[in-house]
Amino acid sequence: MKIVFIGASSLAIATAQQLLRAGHEVIIIEDDKTVIDKLMPQIDCVFLHGNGSKPAILKETEPTSIDVLFCLTKSDEANIIASLVARSLGVKRVITRVEDPEFEHICVGLGLTDTIIPTLTHARYLANIAAGRDILELSAVFRGNVKLFSFIATENEAGLVGDLDLPKNTRVIFCYRDNQFLPLDHDSKIEPADELALVTTVADYEKLHAKWGNGKDIS
């Protein structure tokens, strides 16, 4: 795959290194030349110097050939703008990092439903540790071809869980609504902006991703 990062943050570099080890093509766009000069001896990928939200810079990466673009700068606003520009240029999948949870709903309204909020992810992780929970529990429970998938509901999915058109071996198990955990069953009501979590199989996962391309693997 061809993966592009906007912003050479520590998260971007750590992710890029893993992707490079897996044999993927990686491009990092960074507007601070001193950061690029420091990183070039450390990581074997292509660097572009410039503002990743500018169409001219993104066009140098051949946007339609990008499989995934991560917008990981320190600015929520810059990440949102860069994501919108990338989408307008034909990038297949755009991942938008926001630190302020209030921006998540704005992203959904703009069609940028593939967002990550590191602060909330870390908070949940640390809360589990503090509560004495086994943070490796899911990896032990979900074996073989079982996977977890999540996506953010829109007006199209609003209604009863049982009315969702899901593959045979897929079930909705819970959602986050306003960052609150809610278990769901067949008769539960889905509201727009709910983040739904589904348990599925590898085969059904591909069907889910085709239907809700804004979704993500959470297993």
Tab-separated table of C-alpha atoms in Angstrom:
chain	number	residue	atom	x	y	z
A	1	MET	CA	0.000	0.000	0.000
A	2	LYS	CA	0.930	3.632	-0.428
A	3	ILE	CA	0.603	5.545	2.843
A	4	VAL	CA	1.062	9.306	3.236
A	5	PHE	CA	1.448	11.211	6.495
A	6	ILE	CA	0.897	14.941	6.928
A	7	GLY	CA	2.936	16.039	9.909
A	8	ALA	CA	6.031	14.273	11.230
A	9	SER	CA	4.688	13.812	14.753
A	10	SER	CA	5.976	11.068	17.035
A	11	LEU	CA	2.787	9.113	16.286
A	12	ALA	CA	3.360	9.487	12.548
A	13	ILE	CA	6.979	8.347	12.774
A	14	ALA	CA	6.198	5.324	14.957
A	15	THR	CA	3.392	4.268	12.601
A	16	ALA	CA	5.502	4.895	9.510
A	17	GLN	CA	8.295	2.690	10.843
A	18	GLN	CA	5.900	-0.198	11.378
A	19	LEU	CA	4.442	0.225	7.890
A	20	LEU	CA	7.899	0.324	6.317
A	21	ARG	CA	8.851	-2.913	8.081
A	22	ALA	CA	5.715	-4.449	6.590
A	23	GLY	CA	6.891	-3.443	3.104
A	24	HIS	CA	4.564	-0.516	2.415
A	25	GLU	CA	5.460	2.686	0.572
A	26	VAL	CA	5.528	5.678	2.941
A	27	ILE	CA	5.634	9.424	2.251
A	28	ILE	CA	5.835	12.033	5.017
A	29	ILE	CA	4.907	15.677	4.384
A	30	GLU	CA	6.371	18.148	6.884
A	31	ASP	CA	6.590	21.938	6.743
A	32	ASP	CA	9.582	22.225	9.111
A	33	LYS	CA	12.780	21.568	7.161
A	34	THR	CA	14.848	21.085	10.325
A	35	VAL	CA	12.557	18.244	11.383
A	36	ILE	CA	13.003	16.574	7.986
A	37	ASP	CA	16.787	16.949	8.137
A	38	LYS	CA	16.812	15.307	11.561
A	39	LEU	CA	14.579	12.412	10.550
A	40	MET	CA	16.036	11.533	7.145
A	41	PRO	CA	18.999	9.538	8.564
A	42	GLN	CA	16.630	7.677	10.906
A	43	ILE	CA	13.803	6.518	8.641
A	44	ASP	CA	14.013	5.245	5.058
A	45	CYS	CA	11.031	6.882	3.380
A	46	VAL	CA	10.216	9.782	1.061
A	47	PHE	CA	9.953	13.233	2.650
A	48	LEU	CA	8.211	16.236	1.105
A	49	HIS	CA	8.869	19.714	2.492
A	50	GLY	CA	5.757	21.873	2.540
A	51	ASN	CA	2.298	22.549	3.911
A	52	GLY	CA	0.270	19.359	3.560
A	53	SER	CA	-3.015	21.261	3.349
A	54	LYS	CA	-1.921	22.962	0.123
A	55	PRO	CA	-3.243	21.253	-3.039
A	56	ALA	CA	0.048	21.822	-4.870
A	57	ILE	CA	1.972	19.818	-2.250
A	58	LEU	CA	-0.552	16.990	-2.105
A	59	LYS	CA	-0.597	16.720	-5.888
A	60	GLU	CA	3.112	15.792	-5.764
A	61	THR	CA	2.095	12.539	-4.042
A	62	GLU	CA	-0.330	11.552	-6.856
A	63	PRO	CA	-3.410	11.644	-4.586
A	64	THR	CA	-5.522	9.100	-6.479
A	65	SER	CA	-2.806	6.470	-5.945
A	66	ILE	CA	-2.776	6.916	-2.136
A	67	ASP	CA	-4.393	4.080	-0.191
A	68	VAL	CA	-4.448	5.878	3.174
A	69	LEU	CA	-3.563	9.441	4.158
A	70	PHE	CA	-3.031	10.294	7.826
A	71	CYS	CA	-3.434	13.935	8.890
A	72	LEU	CA	-1.429	13.978	12.128
A	73	THR	CA	-0.236	17.551	12.672
A	74	LYS	CA	-0.529	19.184	16.099
A	75	SER	CA	-3.380	21.416	14.898
A	76	ASP	CA	-6.943	20.039	14.740
A	77	GLU	CA	-7.938	22.786	12.307
A	78	ALA	CA	-4.990	22.066	10.012
A	79	ASN	CA	-5.794	18.342	10.030
A	80	ILE	CA	-9.420	18.988	9.108
A	81	ILE	CA	-8.496	21.337	6.262
A	82	ALA	CA	-5.850	18.944	4.948
A	83	SER	CA	-8.372	16.087	5.078
A	84	LEU	CA	-10.928	18.046	3.072
A	85	VAL	CA	-8.333	19.020	0.480
A	86	ALA	CA	-7.165	15.418	0.202
A	87	ARG	CA	-10.719	14.165	-0.271
A	88	SER	CA	-11.288	16.763	-3.004
A	89	LEU	CA	-8.179	15.489	-4.796
A	90	GLY	CA	-9.392	11.894	-4.817
A	91	VAL	CA	-7.539	10.281	-1.912
A	92	LYS	CA	-9.234	6.932	-1.208
A	93	ARG	CA	-9.161	7.044	2.590
A	94	VAL	CA	-8.343	9.914	4.930
A	95	ILE	CA	-7.687	9.535	8.662
A	96	THR	CA	-8.095	12.777	10.633
A	97	ARG	CA	-6.493	13.262	14.032
A	98	VAL	CA	-8.264	15.645	16.418
A	99	GLU	CA	-7.392	16.261	20.065
A	100	ASP	CA	-10.559	18.156	20.962
A	101	PRO	CA	-13.502	15.673	21.116
A	102	GLU	CA	-15.875	18.484	20.130
A	103	PHE	CA	-14.324	18.443	16.665
A	104	GLU	CA	-15.428	14.833	16.115
A	105	HIS	CA	-19.026	15.841	15.372
A	106	ILE	CA	-17.805	18.653	13.118
A	107	CYS	CA	-15.746	16.100	11.203
A	108	VAL	CA	-18.800	13.855	10.842
A	109	GLY	CA	-20.792	16.783	9.493
A	110	LEU	CA	-18.065	17.452	6.942
A	111	GLY	CA	-17.997	13.814	5.863
A	112	LEU	CA	-14.701	13.114	7.665
A	113	THR	CA	-15.980	10.222	9.728
A	114	ASP	CA	-12.665	8.341	9.889
A	115	THR	CA	-11.238	10.218	12.876
A	116	ILE	CA	-8.905	9.323	15.717
A	117	ILE	CA	-8.856	11.043	19.115
A	118	PRO	CA	-5.617	9.946	20.822
A	119	THR	CA	-6.460	11.641	24.116
A	120	LEU	CA	-9.658	9.616	24.566
A	121	THR	CA	-7.950	6.401	23.467
A	122	HIS	CA	-5.146	6.911	25.984
A	123	ALA	CA	-7.611	7.891	28.703
A	124	ARG	CA	-9.622	4.693	28.268
A	125	TYR	CA	-6.412	2.642	28.224
A	126	LEU	CA	-5.096	4.213	31.436
A	127	ALA	CA	-8.486	3.970	33.138
A	128	ASN	CA	-8.495	0.225	32.456
A	129	ILE	CA	-5.032	-0.105	33.968
A	130	ALA	CA	-6.040	1.907	37.036
A	131	ALA	CA	-9.112	-0.290	37.486
A	132	GLY	CA	-6.935	-3.398	37.413
A	133	ARG	CA	-8.410	-4.706	34.171
A	134	ASP	CA	-6.400	-6.958	31.876
A	135	ILE	CA	-5.648	-4.693	28.887
A	136	LEU	CA	-4.714	-7.728	26.801
A	137	GLU	CA	-8.059	-9.390	27.450
A	138	LEU	CA	-9.537	-8.715	23.995
A	139	SER	CA	-6.579	-10.203	22.166
A	140	ALA	CA	-7.062	-13.386	24.191
A	141	VAL	CA	-10.824	-13.571	23.610
A	142	PHE	CA	-11.049	-12.709	19.902
A	143	ARG	CA	-9.216	-15.510	18.122
A	144	GLY	CA	-8.992	-16.913	14.611
A	145	ASN	CA	-11.073	-15.053	12.057
A	146	VAL	CA	-13.013	-12.928	14.583
A	147	LYS	CA	-12.570	-9.157	14.305
A	148	LEU	CA	-14.048	-5.972	15.726
A	149	PHE	CA	-15.218	-3.161	13.463
A	150	SER	CA	-16.546	0.289	14.290
A	151	PHE	CA	-18.101	3.161	12.392
A	152	ILE	CA	-19.914	6.387	13.188
A	153	ALA	CA	-23.628	6.307	12.459
A	154	THR	CA	-25.220	8.919	10.204
A	155	GLU	CA	-28.878	9.779	9.603
A	156	ASN	CA	-28.997	6.749	7.283
A	157	GLU	CA	-28.336	4.356	10.179
A	158	ALA	CA	-30.599	6.091	12.704
A	159	GLY	CA	-33.278	3.699	13.972
A	160	LEU	CA	-33.320	0.265	15.548
A	161	VAL	CA	-30.235	-1.968	15.649
A	162	GLY	CA	-32.337	-4.791	14.188
A	163	ASP	CA	-33.063	-2.702	11.100
A	164	LEU	CA	-29.397	-2.430	10.123
A	165	ASP	CA	-28.524	-4.375	6.986
A	166	LEU	CA	-25.672	-6.496	8.342
A	167	PRO	CA	-23.888	-9.588	7.007
A	168	LYS	CA	-25.014	-12.924	8.467
A	169	ASN	CA	-22.147	-13.346	10.946
A	170	THR	CA	-22.032	-9.773	12.244
A	171	ARG	CA	-23.597	-8.301	15.400
A	172	VAL	CA	-23.676	-4.818	16.937
A	173	ILE	CA	-22.498	-5.141	20.538
A	174	PHE	CA	-22.203	-1.603	21.946
A	175	CYS	CA	-21.786	2.055	21.082
A	176	TYR	CA	-20.248	5.232	22.419
A	177	ARG	CA	-22.737	8.100	22.601
A	178	ASP	CA	-21.296	11.419	23.748
A	179	ASN	CA	-18.280	9.375	24.900
A	180	GLN	CA	-20.493	7.222	27.132
A	181	PHE	CA	-20.535	3.423	26.777
A	182	LEU	CA	-23.943	1.917	25.953
A	183	PRO	CA	-24.589	-1.828	25.483
A	184	LEU	CA	-26.939	-2.515	22.577
A	185	ASP	CA	-29.366	-5.265	21.636
A	186	HIS	CA	-31.707	-5.957	18.721
A	187	ASP	CA	-34.281	-3.401	19.883
A	188	SER	CA	-31.863	-0.625	20.879
A	189	LYS	CA	-32.123	2.708	19.104
A	190	ILE	CA	-29.210	4.130	17.100
A	191	GLU	CA	-28.749	7.891	16.965
A	192	PRO	CA	-26.674	9.894	14.461
A	193	ALA	CA	-23.039	10.307	15.599
A	194	ASP	CA	-23.133	7.097	17.690
A	195	GLU	CA	-19.867	5.175	17.348
A	196	LEU	CA	-21.027	1.587	16.840
A	197	ALA	CA	-18.855	-1.428	17.643
A	198	LEU	CA	-19.527	-4.681	15.792
A	199	VAL	CA	-18.143	-8.189	16.199
A	200	THR	CA	-17.664	-9.878	12.832
A	201	THR	CA	-15.562	-12.310	10.808
A	202	VAL	CA	-12.722	-11.643	8.405
A	203	ALA	CA	-15.019	-12.374	5.441
A	204	ASP	CA	-17.785	-10.106	6.739
A	205	TYR	CA	-15.260	-7.417	7.657
A	206	GLU	CA	-14.602	-6.807	3.969
A	207	LYS	CA	-18.353	-6.414	3.375
A	208	LEU	CA	-18.608	-3.956	6.265
A	209	HIS	CA	-15.701	-1.899	4.975
A	210	ALA	CA	-17.275	-1.813	1.521
A	211	LYS	CA	-20.561	-0.583	3.040
A	212	TRP	CA	-19.101	1.765	5.640
A	213	GLY	CA	-15.744	2.790	4.228
A	214	ASN	CA	-15.428	5.278	7.079
A	215	GLY	CA	-15.197	2.401	9.543
A	216	LYS	CA	-12.147	0.976	11.237
A	217	ASP	CA	-10.752	-2.223	12.626
A	218	ILE	CA	-10.689	-2.063	16.435
A	219	SER	CA	-9.599	-5.640	17.150
